[in-house]
Amino acid sequence: MKRRLSLPFLAASLLLLSVLNSAHAQTFYASNSSRSDYYVYFTWSEGYNACWTWPWSEYHIKLSSSSAGDICAYTYPATASTTITWPAYTGSDYYYALGPGQSSSFYAWWLHHGWSCNYGSNATINGSTSNIYAPGALTATMDGYDNQVLLKWGASSTHVPSGSYQYRIYRDGVLIATVGSGVLSHPDYAAVPGVTYRYEVEAYAPAWNNSSTRQAANGRAFNLNVSTESLEDGGGVRISWDSEHSDSMNYQRFTIERKDGNKPPEYLNSINSPTATSWTDAYTTAQPWPGYTYTYIVTPDNAAGTSYRPDSAQGANTSNGSISGYIRAPVGGGGVQSVLITVTRLDTVAQGGSRWTFTDTTDANGY
């Protein structure tokens, strides 16, 4: 015997080829893909040796009849009996490491012999292995982090040696990472916050270019989703954001800043409430100036002082200016109707004022 190794016995359907030699029947088997994703196991049925004196039996399995050396060899010892029963074998000690997703034929030959007889035969038996076994269930964090999606999966139950397979990770069908067989998690720092992705993981054996079925899960990095609303009559800008969904980051405070063009951000307020989801930048005699557009930045942090990823949105206070006047006739002072009036702004106004020309037509009273 060339290889002996105790492995867990797996229930399996077996590929069968029966070969007869006179009255001395012998059947050999090689396991099919339902039993292992790496090994082909060899078993046999009961037979007997009817040589008259000191009989013994042996068999050999090779890759082909011309192959040097045996994959497996077995000898049933001689005894003084005239008839030797060769017991059936259904264990897992006799095998060949074929690799995942493979099939092969094997050459088996056996011989029953003693002092006064010598008989035997040979046969070709076929064996196969399944694709490499899939990893365990995949999980992906949903809004658990603001800078990543963390993936975790269970180990594959494969029989492939640990140094001969890997795990491959996909995001929306695109391969993003390959990790070793001992790695069971992966952070996706390239995930865009607020975007839901479909993640998949598979086991892969590069030497055989063989991969398993994939485990899948959806995941998303948390996004504050900052938005703004212009209040009526130039009353200011309301800034809103989403509450934390998982509490894993433990948001405790939100800092709001206002950025005017290319100027550095201006601190406005800090809200010490984990449940806060809005704040209003109310108009006073200063800013936010009506009609101007600003960038509002919201940054959360936790009780330990860890700042998380900020989010921002543009917001503008509602314009509250007006242009008024009238057209009168030079004689009598009556209003002149249907006169097109055009007013053009000559100066550039920072952060807003996108409307440069105003037009209107006078009514029956000249207004």
Tab-separated table of N, CA and C in Angstrom, residues 167-288:
chain	number	residue	atom	x	y	z
A	167	TYR	N	-9.892	32.355	-0.872
A	167	TYR	CA	-11.245	32.899	-0.975
A	167	TYR	C	-11.193	34.136	-1.869
A	168	ARG	N	-12.167	34.232	-2.778
A	168	ARG	CA	-12.260	35.398	-3.655
A	168	ARG	C	-13.543	36.159	-3.333
A	169	ILE	N	-13.417	37.497	-3.247
A	169	ILE	CA	-14.521	38.355	-2.818
A	169	ILE	C	-14.930	39.255	-3.976
A	170	TYR	N	-16.242	39.372	-4.177
A	170	TYR	CA	-16.787	40.161	-5.278
A	170	TYR	C	-17.737	41.229	-4.739
A	171	ARG	N	-17.709	42.409	-5.388
A	171	ARG	CA	-18.689	43.460	-5.112
A	171	ARG	C	-19.438	43.755	-6.409
A	172	ASP	N	-20.742	43.544	-6.388
A	172	ASP	CA	-21.564	43.725	-7.596
A	172	ASP	C	-20.968	42.990	-8.790
A	173	GLY	N	-20.491	41.764	-8.545
A	173	GLY	CA	-19.991	40.915	-9.611
A	173	GLY	C	-18.560	41.153	-10.027
A	174	VAL	N	-17.879	42.133	-9.423
A	174	VAL	CA	-16.496	42.458	-9.781
A	174	VAL	C	-15.564	41.983	-8.663
A	175	LEU	N	-14.517	41.239	-9.030
A	175	LEU	CA	-13.556	40.750	-8.042
A	175	LEU	C	-12.826	41.923	-7.396
A	176	ILE	N	-12.870	42.007	-6.050
A	176	ILE	CA	-12.211	43.109	-5.350
A	176	ILE	C	-11.079	42.640	-4.445
A	177	ALA	N	-11.030	41.353	-4.106
A	177	ALA	CA	-9.962	40.885	-3.208
A	177	ALA	C	-9.853	39.368	-3.277
A	178	THR	N	-8.634	38.874	-3.022
A	178	THR	CA	-8.362	37.447	-2.859
A	178	THR	C	-7.564	37.280	-1.572
A	179	VAL	N	-8.028	36.413	-0.671
A	179	VAL	CA	-7.364	36.222	0.621
A	179	VAL	C	-7.063	34.739	0.813
A	180	GLY	N	-6.160	34.449	1.752
A	180	GLY	CA	-5.755	33.080	2.018
A	180	GLY	C	-6.852	32.257	2.667
A	181	SER	N	-6.662	30.949	2.685
A	181	SER	CA	-7.682	30.041	3.210
A	181	SER	C	-7.921	30.224	4.707
A	182	GLY	N	-6.961	30.803	5.418
A	182	GLY	CA	-7.133	31.016	6.845
A	182	GLY	C	-7.803	32.327	7.198
A	183	VAL	N	-8.142	33.142	6.203
A	183	VAL	CA	-8.762	34.452	6.427
A	183	VAL	C	-10.265	34.323	6.222
A	184	LEU	N	-11.053	34.780	7.203
A	184	LEU	CA	-12.509	34.628	7.141
A	184	LEU	C	-13.236	35.961	7.265
A	185	SER	N	-12.549	37.075	6.983
A	185	SER	CA	-13.202	38.385	6.995
A	185	SER	C	-12.441	39.324	6.074
A	186	HIS	N	-13.131	40.383	5.646
A	186	HIS	CA	-12.497	41.362	4.763
A	186	HIS	C	-13.245	42.687	4.873
A	187	PRO	N	-12.533	43.816	5.117
A	187	PRO	CA	-13.184	45.123	5.129
A	187	PRO	C	-13.119	45.761	3.744
A	188	ASP	N	-14.243	46.270	3.276
A	188	ASP	CA	-14.271	46.973	1.991
A	188	ASP	C	-14.275	48.470	2.269
A	189	TYR	N	-13.077	49.065	2.252
A	189	TYR	CA	-12.955	50.496	2.512
A	189	TYR	C	-13.311	51.339	1.291
A	190	ALA	N	-13.470	50.707	0.139
A	190	ALA	CA	-13.792	51.452	-1.081
A	190	ALA	C	-15.294	51.613	-1.285
A	191	ALA	N	-16.090	51.068	-0.386
A	191	ALA	CA	-17.544	51.196	-0.520
A	191	ALA	C	-17.963	52.653	-0.344
A	192	VAL	N	-18.777	53.149	-1.255
A	192	VAL	CA	-19.282	54.522	-1.170
A	192	VAL	C	-20.398	54.560	-0.131
A	193	PRO	N	-20.288	55.396	0.906
A	193	PRO	CA	-21.330	55.447	1.931
A	193	PRO	C	-22.699	55.740	1.325
A	194	GLY	N	-23.698	55.037	1.830
A	194	GLY	CA	-25.054	55.232	1.357
A	194	GLY	C	-25.444	54.373	0.170
A	195	VAL	N	-24.481	53.668	-0.433
A	195	VAL	CA	-24.754	52.812	-1.594
A	195	VAL	C	-24.809	51.354	-1.129
A	196	THR	N	-25.879	50.657	-1.473
A	196	THR	CA	-26.023	49.248	-1.120
A	196	THR	C	-25.395	48.379	-2.202
A	197	TYR	N	-24.527	47.471	-1.785
A	197	TYR	CA	-23.825	46.588	-2.715
A	197	TYR	C	-24.220	45.133	-2.452
A	198	ARG	N	-24.073	44.316	-3.483
A	198	ARG	CA	-24.213	42.864	-3.344
A	198	ARG	C	-22.811	42.266	-3.302
A	199	TYR	N	-22.499	41.612	-2.191
A	199	TYR	CA	-21.188	40.988	-2.015
A	199	TYR	C	-21.320	39.472	-2.170
A	200	GLU	N	-20.255	38.852	-2.699
A	200	GLU	CA	-20.207	37.399	-2.846
A	200	GLU	C	-18.810	36.906	-2.482
A	201	VAL	N	-18.739	35.685	-1.955
A	201	VAL	CA	-17.448	35.069	-1.645
A	201	VAL	C	-17.489	33.622	-2.135
A	202	GLU	N	-16.371	33.161	-2.689
A	202	GLU	CA	-16.256	31.790	-3.173
A	202	GLU	C	-14.909	31.228	-2.753
A	203	ALA	N	-14.834	29.906	-2.658
A	203	ALA	CA	-13.553	29.221	-2.488
A	203	ALA	C	-12.973	28.968	-3.876
A	204	TYR	N	-11.639	29.084	-3.980
A	204	TYR	CA	-10.998	28.948	-5.290
A	204	TYR	C	-9.682	28.194	-5.133
A	205	ALA	N	-9.495	27.165	-5.966
A	205	ALA	CA	-8.259	26.375	-5.979
A	205	ALA	C	-7.512	26.690	-7.269
A	206	PRO	N	-6.494	27.568	-7.218
A	206	PRO	CA	-5.855	28.039	-8.455
A	206	PRO	C	-5.153	26.954	-9.252
A	207	ALA	N	-4.580	25.954	-8.594
A	207	ALA	CA	-3.844	24.924	-9.330
A	207	ALA	C	-4.752	24.151	-10.277
A	208	TRP	N	-6.045	24.096	-9.953
A	208	TRP	CA	-7.004	23.383	-10.797
A	208	TRP	C	-7.992	24.345	-11.466
A	209	ASN	N	-7.794	25.654	-11.246
A	209	ASN	CA	-8.711	26.673	-11.777
A	209	ASN	C	-10.157	26.297	-11.463
A	210	ASN	N	-10.386	25.962	-10.212
A	210	ASN	CA	-11.685	25.446	-9.809
A	210	ASN	C	-12.263	26.305	-8.693
A	211	SER	N	-13.514	26.693	-8.826
A	211	SER	CA	-14.154	27.541	-7.829
A	211	SER	C	-15.478	26.942	-7.383
A	212	SER	N	-15.899	27.329	-6.204
A	212	SER	CA	-17.140	26.826	-5.616
A	212	SER	C	-18.313	27.702	-6.037
A	213	THR	N	-19.497	27.317	-5.621
A	213	THR	CA	-20.626	28.229	-5.691
A	213	THR	C	-20.360	29.378	-4.713
A	214	ARG	N	-21.068	30.489	-4.896
A	214	ARG	CA	-20.804	31.683	-4.092
A	214	ARG	C	-21.859	31.883	-3.008
A	215	GLN	N	-21.395	32.394	-1.885
A	215	GLN	CA	-22.293	32.871	-0.839
A	215	GLN	C	-22.472	34.374	-1.030
A	216	ALA	N	-23.678	34.894	-0.760
A	216	ALA	CA	-23.969	36.296	-1.072
A	216	ALA	C	-24.642	36.996	0.103
A	217	ALA	N	-24.450	38.329	0.177
A	217	ALA	CA	-25.112	39.172	1.177
A	217	ALA	C	-25.033	40.617	0.706
A	218	ASN	N	-26.003	41.437	1.112
A	218	ASN	CA	-25.984	42.865	0.804
A	218	ASN	C	-25.346	43.633	1.954
A	219	GLY	N	-24.627	44.711	1.622
A	219	GLY	CA	-23.972	45.524	2.640
A	219	GLY	C	-23.919	46.980	2.231
A	220	ARG	N	-23.772	47.860	3.232
A	220	ARG	CA	-23.738	49.300	2.954
A	220	ARG	C	-22.992	50.019	4.073
A	221	ALA	N	-22.201	51.013	3.700
A	221	ALA	CA	-21.565	51.896	4.686
A	221	ALA	C	-22.522	53.044	4.995
A	222	PHE	N	-22.555	53.452	6.251
A	222	PHE	CA	-23.522	54.468	6.681
A	222	PHE	C	-23.186	55.842	6.121
A	223	ASN	N	-24.224	56.566	5.715
A	223	ASN	CA	-24.076	57.930	5.217
A	223	ASN	C	-25.037	58.831	5.984
A	224	LEU	N	-24.562	59.988	6.438
A	224	LEU	CA	-25.420	60.918	7.167
A	224	LEU	C	-26.549	61.474	6.305
A	225	ASN	N	-26.343	61.520	4.999
A	225	ASN	CA	-27.359	62.067	4.085
A	225	ASN	C	-27.756	63.491	4.473
A	226	VAL	N	-26.777	64.359	4.611
A	226	VAL	CA	-27.054	65.751	4.956
A	226	VAL	C	-27.838	66.410	3.823
A	227	SER	N	-28.889	67.131	4.183
A	227	SER	CA	-29.694	67.873	3.212
A	227	SER	C	-30.045	69.235	3.800
A	228	THR	N	-30.481	70.163	2.960
A	228	THR	CA	-30.822	71.509	3.418
A	228	THR	C	-32.189	71.914	2.878
A	229	GLU	N	-32.801	72.862	3.579
A	229	GLU	CA	-34.094	73.411	3.167
A	229	GLU	C	-34.073	74.919	3.387
A	230	SER	N	-34.442	75.677	2.366
A	230	SER	CA	-34.504	77.136	2.482
A	230	SER	C	-35.821	77.530	3.139
A	231	LEU	N	-35.745	78.310	4.213
A	231	LEU	CA	-36.950	78.752	4.899
A	231	LEU	C	-37.561	79.949	4.182
A	232	GLU	N	-38.846	80.164	4.380
A	232	GLU	CA	-39.547	81.238	3.682
A	232	GLU	C	-39.075	82.613	4.147
A	233	ASP	N	-39.193	83.570	3.216
A	233	ASP	CA	-38.926	84.983	3.512
A	233	ASP	C	-37.531	85.210	4.069
A	234	GLY	N	-36.552	84.426	3.592
A	234	GLY	CA	-35.182	84.655	4.029
A	234	GLY	C	-34.940	84.329	5.476
A	235	GLY	N	-35.716	83.398	6.037
A	235	GLY	CA	-35.611	83.088	7.457
A	235	GLY	C	-34.407	82.248	7.835
A	236	GLY	N	-33.699	81.701	6.867
A	236	GLY	CA	-32.519	80.903	7.178
A	236	GLY	C	-32.507	79.584	6.422
A	237	VAL	N	-31.661	78.675	6.893
A	237	VAL	CA	-31.496	77.370	6.248
A	237	VAL	C	-31.610	76.277	7.313
A	238	ARG	N	-32.472	75.291	7.059
A	238	ARG	CA	-32.576	74.146	7.962
A	238	ARG	C	-31.686	73.028	7.424
A	239	ILE	N	-30.784	72.518	8.288
A	239	ILE	CA	-29.877	71.427	7.917
A	239	ILE	C	-30.383	70.159	8.591
A	240	SER	N	-30.530	69.068	7.811
A	240	SER	CA	-31.033	67.799	8.340
A	240	SER	C	-30.071	66.666	7.995
A	241	TRP	N	-30.109	65.593	8.800
A	241	TRP	CA	-29.282	64.408	8.549
A	241	TRP	C	-29.976	63.174	9.118
A	242	ASP	N	-29.511	62.010	8.689
A	242	ASP	CA	-30.097	60.745	9.146
A	242	ASP	C	-29.569	60.372	10.520
A	243	SER	N	-30.406	59.700	11.296
A	243	SER	CA	-29.944	59.161	12.575
A	243	SER	C	-29.150	57.883	12.336
A	244	GLU	N	-28.302	57.556	13.302
A	244	GLU	CA	-27.501	56.330	13.191
A	244	GLU	C	-28.422	55.115	13.244
A	245	HIS	N	-28.192	54.139	12.354
A	245	HIS	CA	-29.093	52.997	12.245
A	245	HIS	C	-28.737	51.853	13.180
A	246	SER	N	-27.466	51.681	13.489
A	246	SER	CA	-27.049	50.478	14.207
A	246	SER	C	-26.514	50.737	15.607
A	247	ASP	N	-26.212	51.976	15.940
A	247	ASP	CA	-25.604	52.352	17.224
A	247	ASP	C	-24.202	51.801	17.411
A	248	SER	N	-23.623	51.185	16.390
A	248	SER	CA	-22.281	50.623	16.544
A	248	SER	C	-21.226	51.718	16.650
A	249	MET	N	-21.507	52.890	16.081
A	249	MET	CA	-20.548	53.993	16.165
A	249	MET	C	-20.818	54.897	17.362
A	250	ASN	N	-22.014	54.790	17.947
A	250	ASN	CA	-22.354	55.501	19.178
A	250	ASN	C	-22.219	57.015	19.018
A	251	TYR	N	-22.868	57.564	18.002
A	251	TYR	CA	-22.863	59.023	17.818
A	251	TYR	C	-23.444	59.704	19.057
A	252	GLN	N	-22.738	60.742	19.551
A	252	GLN	CA	-23.184	61.489	20.723
A	252	GLN	C	-23.301	62.985	20.461
A	253	ARG	N	-22.563	63.490	19.488
A	253	ARG	CA	-22.559	64.933	19.243
A	253	ARG	C	-22.418	65.190	17.746
A	254	PHE	N	-23.032	66.298	17.292
A	254	PHE	CA	-22.957	66.699	15.890
A	254	PHE	C	-22.484	68.148	15.820
A	255	THR	N	-21.411	68.355	15.077
A	255	THR	CA	-20.851	69.695	14.898
A	255	THR	C	-21.224	70.199	13.510
A	256	ILE	N	-21.783	71.432	13.465
A	256	ILE	CA	-22.217	72.022	12.191
A	256	ILE	C	-21.302	73.189	11.845
A	257	GLU	N	-20.835	73.190	10.594
A	257	GLU	CA	-20.004	74.273	10.077
A	257	GLU	C	-20.608	74.797	8.778
A	258	ARG	N	-20.268	76.069	8.472
A	258	ARG	CA	-20.743	76.703	7.238
A	258	ARG	C	-19.538	77.207	6.456
A	259	LYS	N	-19.494	76.845	5.184
A	259	LYS	CA	-18.362	77.212	4.334
A	259	LYS	C	-18.840	78.183	3.254
A	260	ASP	N	-18.168	79.338	3.189
A	260	ASP	CA	-18.496	80.386	2.221
A	260	ASP	C	-17.451	80.359	1.112
A	261	GLY	N	-17.803	79.741	-0.019
A	261	GLY	CA	-16.868	79.683	-1.139
A	261	GLY	C	-15.608	78.927	-0.782
A	262	ASN	N	-14.457	79.543	-1.054
A	262	ASN	CA	-13.169	78.916	-0.778
A	262	ASN	C	-12.615	79.271	0.596
A	263	LYS	N	-13.402	79.974	1.389
A	263	LYS	CA	-12.954	80.335	2.727
A	263	LYS	C	-12.973	79.107	3.643
A	264	PRO	N	-12.175	79.126	4.721
A	264	PRO	CA	-12.205	78.010	5.675
A	264	PRO	C	-13.595	77.876	6.294
A	265	PRO	N	-14.001	76.656	6.676
A	265	PRO	CA	-15.313	76.471	7.304
A	265	PRO	C	-15.430	77.281	8.591
A	266	GLU	N	-16.617	77.782	8.835
A	266	GLU	CA	-16.908	78.579	10.028
A	266	GLU	C	-17.748	77.738	10.988
A	267	TYR	N	-17.283	77.617	12.225
A	267	TYR	CA	-18.023	76.852	13.228
A	267	TYR	C	-19.338	77.559	13.550
A	268	LEU	N	-20.420	76.781	13.578
A	268	LEU	CA	-21.719	77.346	13.911
A	268	LEU	C	-22.255	76.838	15.242
A	269	ASN	N	-22.221	75.494	15.448
A	269	ASN	CA	-22.843	74.963	16.656
A	269	ASN	C	-22.451	73.502	16.845
A	270	SER	N	-22.518	73.021	18.098
A	270	SER	CA	-22.385	71.602	18.428
A	270	SER	C	-23.631	71.178	19.184
A	271	ILE	N	-24.228	70.073	18.757
A	271	ILE	CA	-25.446	69.574	19.379
A	271	ILE	C	-25.100	68.302	20.141
A	272	ASN	N	-25.198	68.349	21.450
A	272	ASN	CA	-24.847	67.201	22.291
A	272	ASN	C	-26.070	66.316	22.515
A	273	SER	N	-26.502	65.679	21.454
A	273	SER	CA	-27.659	64.792	21.536
A	273	SER	C	-27.516	63.694	20.493
A	274	PRO	N	-27.517	62.416	20.906
A	274	PRO	CA	-27.379	61.331	19.929
A	274	PRO	C	-28.587	61.179	19.020
A	275	THR	N	-29.728	61.782	19.414
A	275	THR	CA	-30.945	61.642	18.612
A	275	THR	C	-31.196	62.844	17.708
A	276	ALA	N	-30.324	63.846	17.749
A	276	ALA	CA	-30.530	65.045	16.927
A	276	ALA	C	-30.447	64.703	15.445
A	277	THR	N	-31.340	65.284	14.651
A	277	THR	CA	-31.341	65.049	13.204
A	277	THR	C	-31.504	66.337	12.403
A	278	SER	N	-31.509	67.518	13.073
A	278	SER	CA	-31.618	68.769	12.309
A	278	SER	C	-31.189	69.950	13.171
A	279	TRP	N	-30.894	71.031	12.491
A	279	TRP	CA	-30.565	72.304	13.145
A	279	TRP	C	-30.788	73.410	12.124
A	280	THR	N	-31.202	74.609	12.593
A	280	THR	CA	-31.506	75.713	11.691
A	280	THR	C	-30.474	76.819	11.824
A	281	ASP	N	-29.896	77.192	10.706
A	281	ASP	CA	-29.010	78.358	10.629
A	281	ASP	C	-29.896	79.564	10.346
A	282	ALA	N	-30.392	80.186	11.429
A	282	ALA	CA	-31.389	81.249	11.297
A	282	ALA	C	-30.749	82.549	10.821
A	283	TYR	N	-31.488	83.299	9.983
A	283	TYR	CA	-30.986	84.573	9.455
A	283	TYR	C	-31.119	85.654	10.523
A	284	THR	N	-30.009	86.378	10.701
A	284	THR	CA	-30.023	87.561	11.560
A	284	THR	C	-29.607	88.734	10.683
A	285	THR	N	-29.028	89.752	11.273
A	285	THR	CA	-28.547	90.875	10.456
A	285	THR	C	-27.247	90.520	9.753
A	286	ALA	N	-26.670	89.368	10.122
A	286	ALA	CA	-25.421	88.940	9.481
A	286	ALA	C	-25.748	87.850	8.463
A	287	GLN	N	-25.181	86.673	8.649
A	287	GLN	CA	-25.391	85.578	7.706
A	287	GLN	C	-26.406	84.583	8.276
A	288	PRO	N	-26.944	83.655	7.496
A	288	PRO	CA	-26.728	83.489	6.054
A	288	PRO	C	-27.476	84.541	5.234
